[in-house]
Amino acid sequence: MKVLSNTNTPPAEEVPVVVATPVAPQRGEISRAEVAPVRPAASSAEAAAINFLRQFRVLLGAARLYQRNHPRLMEILASAEQQLRIVLASQSPLVFAVEHNGMIMPRYEANASELLYDPRGELRGLAEELLRSGICSLLFVPPINVGELDLLAHEISQVPRSAMPGDTASRKLWDSWIREQRIAGIRLNIPTEKRDSLLLASLVSAVLAYDEAPQQSSHARAMQAQPAATFEHVAATLRVLAKLAPPRDPEMQPSAADMARRFHSVVTGAERTAISLVVHGISHVKPREGESLEPYLERLADSLMLAFAKQEFEAGGVTPPGIGPLMIRLDRERSEAATNVNARFGGVQHDEMRVASLCERFWNKLPARVKAKTLRSRDAWCVPAIVVARYLEPLAGAAEGKKSEAAGREGRAVLLAYARCLESEESKARRAVATGLSEMAPQIERLWPHSSAVDFGSGIVRALLLETSPGVAGILSAVVENLARVSLVRHEYAEFERILEPLESFPRDDEHAHLSTLVGRILSDEQWLYLVDEALANRPLSPVIPRLLRRRPDRLIDRLGLLLTAPNGMNFLSAMVRLVHGAGEPVVGALESRLYEPRRQRIATAIHLLASSDPKRLASALPRALVSWEWGLQDLAVTELMKWTNPAVVTASAQAFLATLAEAHAMVVPCMIDHLGFANETSAAPVLLQIAAGEHLVLRDIYLRIKAVEALGRMRIADAAPILRRIVRERNGLAHNEPAALRSTAEETLALLEDRPSSGRTRAKESARSKSGVAHSRPRRYLRANLKTPLPAAILGPRGGDARVRTIALGGAFLETDQRLALGDSLHLEIRAGLRKIRSTAVVRNVAPNGIGIEFVHMKAEDRERLRRLVTQLLK
């Protein structure tokens, strides 16, 4: 056997190379290095090789510690290169095999696999470092130079760690590095071994020599089915394979010749049926390249066990639930056989992981038709979850891409049958299904929810509610939580509700604490916010979402309130109202209760939402709540209620305003009086007459009296005529008793009531206001005057600044200003009209890109008269 040599190597130096390729031990196995004895160096060449390896280990440490060209590193590198030259002078090529607990220098003798002498553990440390770098063998040939040795040492200190030394990834990595660096004197991970090949050849020849079956070609043997066998025959065959395996004792490492004689001895004393089964196995299980005897016998035993299980399954001798127990019995037979002969064969005890792997391989090899039949039955839980997932994967892919509706139906039918196994009385069946559903989450997400699998999610929830095992219940809780998440992502809110309702129906006590915890996780902050965002999205609202959100009304209102405070929060108000309407009483009731709380933001949220969704509810709560509110909240509630034109809401609001008129803030009362007039609330006439006459105990301000007179005129209250005449005519000497602003308003109202010819202008104004308000929810209270030349104005106070009046009326104005003001902000305004200055208190009612609309909520009598004259002049 020849090793791959560098092209620069002379042909005369191409010699056979034997490399002991380490194989990572499986569970229950013992690596070859663990059983190889350690002895002193047998020759000067071996001693020189040990010295080189020690120096090479020092070089690796120096490569990490020092920079390149450091004097100390160069000294160590020169020493290592000198030691290597000494070894290559006596043995070329030089080969080392790396084991987990030391280094091996392979030779052709029987003791070829012995570890090199290492009393201080230096070589073991080197071996561990090389294995972590993905190196399982080293080969050096004379073309090597000090530069290549330096490159190798630095690369070992930099390459990423490898989980499996000598695997395909490690070999490709190192082969690529050797090509890129043009390394001629070093080869890594050479996958050859002579001794194991000889042992396998001896085994095959010994078995075939004692086989009494007719002489056939290997192809003919491979095409034959395994001979019919009983459990006893298979157990006897496993005992034969155990006797063929290498001994477990590290002191008993026989040579290849001894092993060959042992093979013939074992085969000679074995039963004919066992030999026939071994021959059939060898015909079907071919040795792999570089494979040693022990793993090959393991694969041979696995193949025999799987073939026997398939034979019994097809013959009806074992049902799907019996496959696992059968594999356990076979594995125990194998372990007992290995223990009896003290051989390294399958471990010394039963291994659950090995049995699980055999079961998985068994089901994977069955035809799809047979698997489908089992998966649709009550025995579906017996099929390993990974096999079910692999079966569902193509069906889910076809269903997701809408390539095949039949594939989707088949996949969902399998899921339903699999989930029904949770009804089993066997705890292990329920645990297997619960674990399987957890592992099959990717496939479930693509097949469910669907109208043809409505019972899938609810069935799992029912199983969780009835489960008595805490372990199984914990797994099912995770599955249900994932199903809830999937239903939300897929916008299947009805399915989400079907999952949630049964969980919430159980009492909240210690016995069902895990269900309460699960509901909390399902309705976590993330899921809750997702539902709220879906409810406010610009698309038709699913009726299920309000039913879901009404479960936590306070939590919902807090979220809506937070959104309303955002810069563009009012854009979502219509969607919020839609949601509140859908949620119904729990949310509306929670909003009403917040009207009586002391926190301003919570009250403002409740006012916004109630005024838009259930204004009559807000109006009925106003008499109790208004007195405790500050001016801003009172103004917000009043202005929001005044926006409605529905007769029932208008009447309810007017009655609420009348009941709270005396307790309301002075800046809010004018709006309330205006609404009473527009609502034609005749029951308010006595109070308005008192205010207009100045006889009310609280509301005696001139501006409020003007508003009351205007309201009486709008309602055409004839009983107001005497009071209005007194206001207009009463004097104290030559001077009038009442201010000019109040008198002018009273005179206009009196003309309306008496239907005098002079009232025609006032009636024309009212008719013009009605026509100008066609595009608005309600008629304007006053005519507006548009100014071609804006009037200068000033906003007084901390946020003061200049402004320009573009439109003005008795009730308000439109200002152009650079000040950033929000809806509901109050301000003190001074308007300059020639030499006249009109001062007032106003509230921002509208914000536009080019300015703000304000409403006058208070001004002195003289300012009101100046404003009236200015507006009258502008309207002429």
Tab-separated table of C-alpha atoms in Angstrom, residues 195-612:
chain	number	residue	atom	x	y	z
A	195	ARG	CA	-3.832	-4.474	10.429
A	196	ASP	CA	-7.610	-3.916	10.447
A	197	SER	CA	-7.791	-4.730	6.744
A	198	LEU	CA	-5.996	-8.013	7.395
A	199	LEU	CA	-8.332	-8.835	10.284
A	200	LEU	CA	-11.447	-8.153	8.206
A	201	ALA	CA	-10.096	-10.264	5.354
A	202	SER	CA	-9.358	-13.105	7.767
A	203	LEU	CA	-12.861	-12.857	9.222
A	204	VAL	CA	-14.579	-13.004	5.830
A	205	SER	CA	-12.469	-15.913	4.626
A	206	ALA	CA	-13.035	-17.908	7.840
A	207	VAL	CA	-16.827	-17.466	7.710
A	208	LEU	CA	-17.119	-18.256	4.017
A	209	ALA	CA	-14.890	-21.311	4.387
A	210	TYR	CA	-17.245	-22.939	6.898
A	211	ASP	CA	-20.482	-21.928	5.165
A	212	GLU	CA	-22.217	-25.080	3.893
A	213	ALA	CA	-24.452	-23.170	1.475
A	214	PRO	CA	-23.895	-23.769	-2.240
A	215	GLN	CA	-21.102	-21.728	-3.753
A	216	GLN	CA	-22.605	-18.547	-5.176
A	217	SER	CA	-21.320	-15.225	-6.325
A	218	SER	CA	-21.372	-12.313	-3.885
A	219	HIS	CA	-24.062	-10.656	-6.007
A	220	ALA	CA	-26.291	-13.721	-5.804
A	221	ARG	CA	-25.827	-13.908	-2.051
A	222	ALA	CA	-26.691	-10.222	-1.679
A	223	MET	CA	-29.911	-10.666	-3.625
A	224	GLN	CA	-31.143	-13.464	-1.338
A	225	ALA	CA	-33.379	-12.666	1.630
A	226	GLN	CA	-32.137	-13.379	5.121
A	227	PRO	CA	-32.807	-17.011	6.123
A	228	ALA	CA	-35.854	-17.466	8.339
A	229	ALA	CA	-34.723	-17.372	11.945
A	230	THR	CA	-36.121	-17.469	15.459
A	231	PHE	CA	-35.129	-15.281	18.356
A	232	GLU	CA	-32.890	-18.072	19.656
A	233	HIS	CA	-31.071	-18.243	16.300
A	234	VAL	CA	-30.465	-14.492	16.332
A	235	ALA	CA	-29.244	-14.638	19.925
A	236	ALA	CA	-26.828	-17.438	19.020
A	237	THR	CA	-25.543	-15.379	16.084
A	238	LEU	CA	-24.954	-12.374	18.365
A	239	ARG	CA	-22.929	-14.620	20.659
A	240	VAL	CA	-20.818	-15.734	17.692
A	241	LEU	CA	-20.162	-12.112	16.701
A	242	ALA	CA	-19.189	-11.293	20.298
A	243	LYS	CA	-16.617	-14.096	20.251
A	244	LEU	CA	-15.186	-12.714	17.002
A	245	ALA	CA	-14.699	-9.250	18.538
A	246	PRO	CA	-11.354	-8.114	20.023
A	247	PRO	CA	-10.805	-8.720	23.766
A	248	ARG	CA	-11.627	-5.970	26.222
A	249	ASP	CA	-8.501	-6.435	28.333
A	250	PRO	CA	-5.759	-4.003	27.129
A	251	GLU	CA	-3.064	-6.487	28.157
A	252	MET	CA	-4.486	-9.026	25.696
A	253	GLN	CA	-3.783	-7.474	22.287
A	254	PRO	CA	-3.299	-10.489	19.964
A	255	SER	CA	-1.509	-10.325	16.651
A	256	ALA	CA	-3.238	-10.620	13.293
A	257	ALA	CA	-2.222	-14.276	13.021
A	258	ASP	CA	-3.645	-15.051	16.477
A	259	MET	CA	-6.896	-13.321	15.557
A	260	ALA	CA	-7.148	-15.319	12.314
A	261	ARG	CA	-6.749	-18.584	14.234
A	262	ARG	CA	-9.364	-17.387	16.702
A	263	PHE	CA	-11.805	-16.665	13.859
A	264	HIS	CA	-11.479	-20.204	12.525
A	265	SER	CA	-11.896	-21.646	15.990
A	266	VAL	CA	-15.081	-19.695	16.715
A	267	VAL	CA	-16.626	-20.412	13.337
A	268	THR	CA	-15.842	-24.137	13.622
A	269	GLY	CA	-17.734	-24.438	16.920
A	270	ALA	CA	-20.747	-22.323	15.905
A	271	GLU	CA	-24.170	-23.547	14.868
A	272	ARG	CA	-24.892	-23.797	11.172
A	273	THR	CA	-27.855	-21.404	11.392
A	274	ALA	CA	-25.710	-18.792	13.070
A	275	ILE	CA	-23.033	-19.123	10.379
A	276	SER	CA	-25.686	-18.805	7.661
A	277	LEU	CA	-26.951	-15.595	9.234
A	278	VAL	CA	-23.408	-14.237	9.518
A	279	VAL	CA	-22.697	-15.094	5.876
A	280	HIS	CA	-25.892	-13.365	4.793
A	281	GLY	CA	-24.941	-10.310	6.846
A	282	ILE	CA	-21.425	-10.151	5.374
A	283	SER	CA	-22.944	-10.356	1.883
A	284	HIS	CA	-25.091	-7.295	2.597
A	285	VAL	CA	-22.856	-5.275	4.920
A	286	LYS	CA	-19.610	-4.397	3.158
A	287	PRO	CA	-16.586	-3.098	5.112
A	288	ARG	CA	-15.955	0.617	4.689
A	289	GLU	CA	-12.661	2.138	3.696
A	290	GLY	CA	-10.331	2.253	6.683
A	291	GLU	CA	-12.881	0.554	8.956
A	292	SER	CA	-11.563	-1.548	11.822
A	293	LEU	CA	-12.910	-4.881	13.039
A	294	GLU	CA	-14.906	-3.695	16.027
A	295	PRO	CA	-17.178	-1.118	14.290
A	296	TYR	CA	-17.705	-3.517	11.400
A	297	LEU	CA	-18.969	-6.220	13.749
A	298	GLU	CA	-21.227	-3.626	15.366
A	299	ARG	CA	-22.760	-2.744	12.014
A	300	LEU	CA	-23.117	-6.430	11.197
A	301	ALA	CA	-24.999	-7.058	14.444
A	302	ASP	CA	-27.257	-4.032	13.830
A	303	SER	CA	-28.088	-5.285	10.350
A	304	LEU	CA	-28.929	-8.752	11.710
A	305	MET	CA	-31.206	-7.318	14.403
A	306	LEU	CA	-33.001	-5.023	11.973
A	307	ALA	CA	-33.530	-7.821	9.467
A	308	PHE	CA	-34.995	-10.076	12.161
A	309	ALA	CA	-37.333	-7.293	13.377
A	310	LYS	CA	-38.514	-6.681	9.809
A	311	GLN	CA	-39.108	-10.403	9.318
A	312	GLU	CA	-41.213	-10.623	12.477
A	313	PHE	CA	-43.136	-7.428	11.645
A	314	GLU	CA	-44.031	-8.538	8.133
A	315	ALA	CA	-45.062	-11.979	9.380
A	316	GLY	CA	-47.324	-10.475	12.028
A	317	GLY	CA	-45.270	-11.895	14.849
A	318	VAL	CA	-44.764	-8.451	16.333
A	319	THR	CA	-46.997	-5.366	16.272
A	320	PRO	CA	-45.793	-1.751	16.167
A	321	PRO	CA	-45.855	-1.443	19.986
A	322	GLY	CA	-43.675	-4.552	20.169
A	323	ILE	CA	-40.818	-3.223	18.027
A	324	GLY	CA	-39.237	-1.309	20.898
A	325	PRO	CA	-39.346	-4.205	23.391
A	326	LEU	CA	-37.978	-6.565	20.722
A	327	MET	CA	-35.027	-4.258	20.087
A	328	ILE	CA	-34.398	-4.048	23.830
A	329	ARG	CA	-34.313	-7.842	24.140
A	330	LEU	CA	-31.897	-8.139	21.206
A	331	ASP	CA	-29.650	-5.419	22.582
A	332	ARG	CA	-29.538	-7.109	25.971
A	333	GLU	CA	-28.592	-10.374	24.303
A	334	ARG	CA	-25.751	-8.582	22.560
A	335	SER	CA	-24.548	-6.973	25.795
A	336	GLU	CA	-24.720	-10.251	27.707
A	337	ALA	CA	-22.793	-12.017	24.952
A	338	ALA	CA	-20.059	-9.374	25.110
A	339	THR	CA	-19.886	-9.674	28.898
A	340	ASN	CA	-19.646	-13.463	28.823
A	341	VAL	CA	-16.654	-13.547	26.458
A	342	ASN	CA	-15.059	-10.326	27.771
A	343	ALA	CA	-15.106	-8.751	24.293
A	344	ARG	CA	-15.431	-5.194	23.039
A	345	PHE	CA	-18.775	-5.709	21.364
A	346	GLY	CA	-21.775	-3.439	21.917
A	347	GLY	CA	-20.798	-2.385	25.406
A	348	VAL	CA	-21.282	-4.225	28.666
A	349	GLN	CA	-24.874	-3.118	29.296
A	350	HIS	CA	-28.123	-2.265	27.560
A	351	ASP	CA	-27.987	1.177	25.891
A	352	GLU	CA	-31.263	3.120	25.408
A	353	MET	CA	-29.750	5.473	22.849
A	354	ARG	CA	-28.544	2.562	20.748
A	355	VAL	CA	-32.001	0.978	20.899
A	356	ALA	CA	-33.644	4.276	19.902
A	357	SER	CA	-31.285	4.497	16.924
A	358	LEU	CA	-32.165	0.939	15.859
A	359	CYS	CA	-35.900	1.668	16.107
A	360	GLU	CA	-35.461	4.775	14.008
A	361	ARG	CA	-33.547	2.847	11.347
A	362	PHE	CA	-36.214	0.127	11.370
A	363	TRP	CA	-39.071	2.522	10.664
A	364	ASN	CA	-37.071	4.509	8.127
A	365	LYS	CA	-36.454	1.393	6.043
A	366	LEU	CA	-40.115	0.407	5.884
A	367	PRO	CA	-42.017	1.254	2.672
A	368	ALA	CA	-44.019	4.484	2.751
A	369	ARG	CA	-47.260	2.532	2.352
A	370	VAL	CA	-46.591	0.509	5.507
A	371	LYS	CA	-45.554	3.587	7.481
A	372	ALA	CA	-48.670	5.478	6.370
A	373	LYS	CA	-50.900	2.628	7.542
A	374	THR	CA	-49.270	2.639	10.982
A	375	LEU	CA	-49.296	6.425	11.274
A	376	ARG	CA	-53.052	6.510	10.645
A	377	SER	CA	-53.721	3.912	13.351
A	378	ARG	CA	-53.876	3.937	17.141
A	379	ASP	CA	-50.287	2.674	17.155
A	380	ALA	CA	-48.876	5.852	15.591
A	381	TRP	CA	-47.180	6.712	18.890
A	382	CYS	CA	-44.811	3.764	18.397
A	383	VAL	CA	-43.162	5.442	15.401
A	384	PRO	CA	-40.224	7.641	16.488
A	385	ALA	CA	-40.917	11.347	16.199
A	386	ILE	CA	-37.999	11.923	13.851
A	387	VAL	CA	-39.427	9.331	11.461
A	388	VAL	CA	-42.857	10.962	11.558
A	389	ALA	CA	-41.272	14.364	10.939
A	390	ARG	CA	-39.328	12.998	7.977
A	391	TYR	CA	-42.543	11.486	6.595
A	392	LEU	CA	-44.440	14.788	7.007
A	393	GLU	CA	-41.706	17.013	5.583
A	394	PRO	CA	-42.454	16.503	1.850
A	395	LEU	CA	-46.192	16.583	2.522
A	396	ALA	CA	-45.862	19.861	4.403
A	397	GLY	CA	-43.685	21.325	1.659
A	398	ALA	CA	-46.227	20.436	-1.018
A	399	ALA	CA	-49.113	21.767	1.072
A	400	GLU	CA	-47.320	25.007	1.897
A	401	GLY	CA	-46.540	25.692	-1.750
A	402	LYS	CA	-50.119	24.752	-2.710
A	403	LYS	CA	-48.713	22.205	-5.126
A	404	SER	CA	-50.844	19.349	-3.884
A	405	GLU	CA	-53.989	19.554	-1.791
A	406	ALA	CA	-53.918	15.760	-1.442
A	407	ALA	CA	-50.503	15.980	0.234
A	408	GLY	CA	-51.876	18.479	2.724
A	409	ARG	CA	-54.853	16.251	3.515
A	410	GLU	CA	-52.557	13.257	4.037
A	411	GLY	CA	-50.251	15.219	6.329
A	412	ARG	CA	-53.111	16.589	8.434
A	413	ALA	CA	-54.693	13.135	8.681
A	414	VAL	CA	-51.404	11.787	10.063
A	415	LEU	CA	-51.190	14.662	12.555
A	416	LEU	CA	-54.743	14.054	13.779
A	417	ALA	CA	-54.153	10.319	14.205
A	418	TYR	CA	-50.866	10.968	15.989
A	419	ALA	CA	-52.470	13.495	18.362
A	420	ARG	CA	-55.366	11.109	19.148
A	421	CYS	CA	-52.830	8.786	20.735
A	422	LEU	CA	-52.806	11.254	23.659
A	423	GLU	CA	-56.058	9.569	24.682
A	424	SER	CA	-54.153	6.355	25.423
A	425	GLU	CA	-54.196	5.010	28.952
A	426	GLU	CA	-50.471	4.180	28.765
A	427	SER	CA	-48.269	6.916	30.167
A	428	LYS	CA	-45.362	6.040	27.880
A	429	ALA	CA	-47.604	6.434	24.819
A	430	ARG	CA	-48.751	9.885	25.919
A	431	ARG	CA	-45.196	10.915	26.722
A	432	ALA	CA	-43.961	9.727	23.326
A	433	VAL	CA	-46.684	11.653	21.489
A	434	ALA	CA	-46.171	14.801	23.553
A	435	THR	CA	-42.440	14.707	22.882
A	436	GLY	CA	-43.050	13.997	19.213
A	437	LEU	CA	-45.436	16.935	18.821
A	438	SER	CA	-42.829	19.180	20.402
A	439	GLU	CA	-40.158	17.992	17.968
A	440	MET	CA	-42.457	18.254	14.936
A	441	ALA	CA	-43.167	21.961	15.409
A	442	PRO	CA	-41.727	22.991	11.972
A	443	GLN	CA	-43.985	20.533	10.145
A	444	ILE	CA	-47.042	21.450	12.234
A	445	GLU	CA	-46.599	25.132	11.417
A	446	ARG	CA	-46.939	24.380	7.704
A	447	LEU	CA	-49.907	22.012	7.963
A	448	TRP	CA	-52.000	23.658	10.676
A	449	PRO	CA	-54.302	25.536	11.310
A	450	HIS	CA	-56.696	24.284	8.653
A	451	SER	CA	-60.424	23.748	8.415
A	452	SER	CA	-59.920	19.999	7.966
A	453	ALA	CA	-57.941	19.750	11.251
A	454	VAL	CA	-60.097	21.792	13.618
A	455	ASP	CA	-59.893	19.119	16.333
A	456	PHE	CA	-56.095	19.028	16.352
A	457	GLY	CA	-55.431	21.952	18.679
A	458	SER	CA	-58.498	21.484	20.872
A	459	GLY	CA	-57.697	17.764	21.216
A	460	ILE	CA	-54.221	18.534	22.536
A	461	VAL	CA	-55.677	21.053	24.987
A	462	ARG	CA	-58.171	18.459	26.244
A	463	ALA	CA	-55.315	15.996	26.713
A	464	LEU	CA	-53.417	18.595	28.723
A	465	LEU	CA	-56.405	19.245	30.979
A	466	LEU	CA	-56.828	15.517	31.669
A	467	GLU	CA	-53.124	14.678	32.031
A	468	THR	CA	-52.085	13.413	35.461
A	469	SER	CA	-48.343	13.062	34.881
A	470	PRO	CA	-46.484	16.320	35.642
A	471	GLY	CA	-43.757	15.516	33.116
A	472	VAL	CA	-46.160	14.893	30.245
A	473	ALA	CA	-48.228	17.930	31.243
A	474	GLY	CA	-45.120	20.098	31.068
A	475	ILE	CA	-44.325	18.915	27.546
A	476	LEU	CA	-47.939	19.398	26.421
A	477	SER	CA	-47.931	22.910	27.881
A	478	ALA	CA	-45.014	23.813	25.629
A	479	VAL	CA	-46.835	22.268	22.639
A	480	VAL	CA	-50.040	24.206	23.368
A	481	GLU	CA	-48.089	27.428	23.759
A	482	ASN	CA	-46.464	26.877	20.382
A	483	LEU	CA	-49.844	26.111	18.769
A	484	ALA	CA	-51.220	29.360	20.151
A	485	ARG	CA	-48.277	31.254	18.706
A	486	VAL	CA	-48.717	29.608	15.299
A	487	SER	CA	-52.434	30.410	15.202
A	488	LEU	CA	-51.669	34.066	15.879
A	489	VAL	CA	-48.969	34.254	13.221
A	490	ARG	CA	-51.323	32.636	10.706
A	491	HIS	CA	-54.131	35.062	11.709
A	492	GLU	CA	-56.320	32.145	12.789
A	493	TYR	CA	-57.802	33.934	15.783
A	494	ALA	CA	-60.739	31.551	16.125
A	495	GLU	CA	-58.285	28.687	16.630
A	496	PHE	CA	-56.411	30.787	19.177
A	497	GLU	CA	-59.679	31.351	21.043
A	498	ARG	CA	-60.499	27.624	20.973
A	499	ILE	CA	-57.155	26.946	22.630
A	500	LEU	CA	-57.553	29.648	25.247
A	501	GLU	CA	-61.150	29.154	26.366
A	502	PRO	CA	-60.788	25.634	27.892
A	503	LEU	CA	-57.673	26.712	29.765
A	504	GLU	CA	-59.440	29.703	31.311
A	505	SER	CA	-62.475	27.662	32.316
A	506	PHE	CA	-60.578	25.834	35.066
A	507	PRO	CA	-60.471	27.362	38.555
A	508	ARG	CA	-57.470	29.442	39.557
A	509	ASP	CA	-56.234	27.357	42.481
A	510	ASP	CA	-53.010	25.618	43.429
A	511	GLU	CA	-54.055	22.405	41.725
A	512	HIS	CA	-54.403	24.146	38.376
A	513	ALA	CA	-51.602	26.660	38.838
A	514	HIS	CA	-49.782	25.303	35.795
A	515	LEU	CA	-52.793	26.162	33.614
A	516	SER	CA	-52.870	29.722	34.915
A	517	THR	CA	-49.167	30.016	34.188
A	518	LEU	CA	-49.728	28.697	30.671
A	519	VAL	CA	-52.512	31.233	30.033
A	520	GLY	CA	-50.148	33.963	31.200
A	521	ARG	CA	-47.505	32.800	28.730
A	522	ILE	CA	-50.016	32.542	25.882
A	523	LEU	CA	-51.266	36.070	26.595
A	524	SER	CA	-47.784	37.428	27.225
A	525	ASP	CA	-46.918	41.038	26.529
A	526	GLU	CA	-45.622	40.161	23.085
A	527	GLN	CA	-48.770	38.266	22.074
A	528	TRP	CA	-51.012	40.894	23.609
A	529	LEU	CA	-49.347	43.748	21.738
A	530	TYR	CA	-49.595	41.710	18.552
A	531	LEU	CA	-53.360	41.336	19.034
A	532	VAL	CA	-53.794	45.047	19.712
A	533	ASP	CA	-51.786	45.955	16.615
A	534	GLU	CA	-53.907	43.575	14.545
A	535	ALA	CA	-57.084	45.146	15.935
A	536	LEU	CA	-55.903	48.638	14.972
A	537	ALA	CA	-54.630	47.661	11.537
A	538	ASN	CA	-56.245	49.208	8.491
A	539	ARG	CA	-58.284	46.149	7.514
A	540	PRO	CA	-61.577	44.508	8.510
A	541	LEU	CA	-61.616	43.619	12.192
A	542	SER	CA	-61.984	39.955	13.040
A	543	PRO	CA	-64.811	39.562	15.602
A	544	VAL	CA	-62.604	37.197	17.595
A	545	ILE	CA	-59.945	39.811	18.426
A	546	PRO	CA	-62.247	42.008	20.571
A	547	ARG	CA	-63.421	38.897	22.413
A	548	LEU	CA	-59.816	37.997	23.138
A	549	LEU	CA	-58.811	41.470	24.252
A	550	ARG	CA	-61.849	41.989	26.488
A	551	ARG	CA	-60.367	39.372	28.837
A	552	ARG	CA	-57.982	42.013	30.177
A	553	PRO	CA	-59.850	45.351	29.832
A	554	ASP	CA	-57.449	47.376	31.987
A	555	ARG	CA	-54.483	46.052	30.081
A	556	LEU	CA	-56.158	46.953	26.787
A	557	ILE	CA	-57.054	50.478	27.905
A	558	ASP	CA	-53.492	51.090	29.125
A	559	ARG	CA	-52.176	50.152	25.700
A	560	LEU	CA	-54.701	52.330	23.889
A	561	GLY	CA	-53.892	55.236	26.177
A	562	LEU	CA	-50.195	54.870	25.462
A	563	LEU	CA	-50.870	54.894	21.730
A	564	LEU	CA	-53.035	58.011	22.026
A	565	THR	CA	-50.137	59.932	23.566
A	566	ALA	CA	-47.963	59.275	20.512
A	567	PRO	CA	-47.528	62.162	18.030
A	568	ASN	CA	-49.896	60.535	15.530
A	569	GLY	CA	-51.964	58.695	18.130
A	570	MET	CA	-55.241	60.385	17.235
A	571	ASN	CA	-55.024	58.802	13.782
A	572	PHE	CA	-55.856	55.471	15.453
A	573	LEU	CA	-58.891	56.800	17.320
A	574	SER	CA	-61.446	55.489	14.824
A	575	ALA	CA	-59.851	52.022	14.924
A	576	MET	CA	-59.825	52.160	18.733
A	577	VAL	CA	-63.515	53.045	18.770
A	578	ARG	CA	-64.220	50.109	16.489
A	579	LEU	CA	-62.336	47.860	18.903
A	580	VAL	CA	-64.162	49.213	21.969
A	581	HIS	CA	-67.498	48.665	20.255
A	582	GLY	CA	-66.512	45.064	19.498
A	583	ALA	CA	-65.231	44.407	23.027
A	584	GLY	CA	-68.436	45.711	24.623
A	585	GLU	CA	-69.316	46.116	28.279
A	586	PRO	CA	-66.158	44.946	30.087
A	587	VAL	CA	-64.066	47.561	28.312
A	588	VAL	CA	-66.730	50.311	28.381
A	589	GLY	CA	-67.316	49.698	32.072
A	590	ALA	CA	-63.580	49.892	32.761
A	591	LEU	CA	-63.429	53.169	30.843
A	592	GLU	CA	-66.252	54.636	32.915
A	593	SER	CA	-64.574	53.616	36.162
A	594	ARG	CA	-61.426	55.421	35.085
A	595	LEU	CA	-63.337	58.703	34.915
A	596	TYR	CA	-63.315	58.729	38.730
A	597	GLU	CA	-59.583	57.999	39.134
A	598	PRO	CA	-57.086	60.675	40.203
A	599	ARG	CA	-54.602	60.125	37.352
A	600	ARG	CA	-54.981	62.657	34.558
A	601	GLN	CA	-53.743	60.538	31.645
A	602	ARG	CA	-56.069	57.664	32.456
A	603	ILE	CA	-59.012	60.067	32.645
A	604	ALA	CA	-58.074	61.685	29.315
A	605	THR	CA	-57.909	58.251	27.638
A	606	ALA	CA	-61.314	57.338	29.023
A	607	ILE	CA	-62.819	60.636	27.819
A	608	HIS	CA	-61.440	60.220	24.289
A	609	LEU	CA	-62.646	56.637	23.928
A	610	LEU	CA	-66.006	57.029	25.661
A	611	ALA	CA	-66.851	60.252	23.844
A	612	SER	CA	-66.320	58.497	20.515
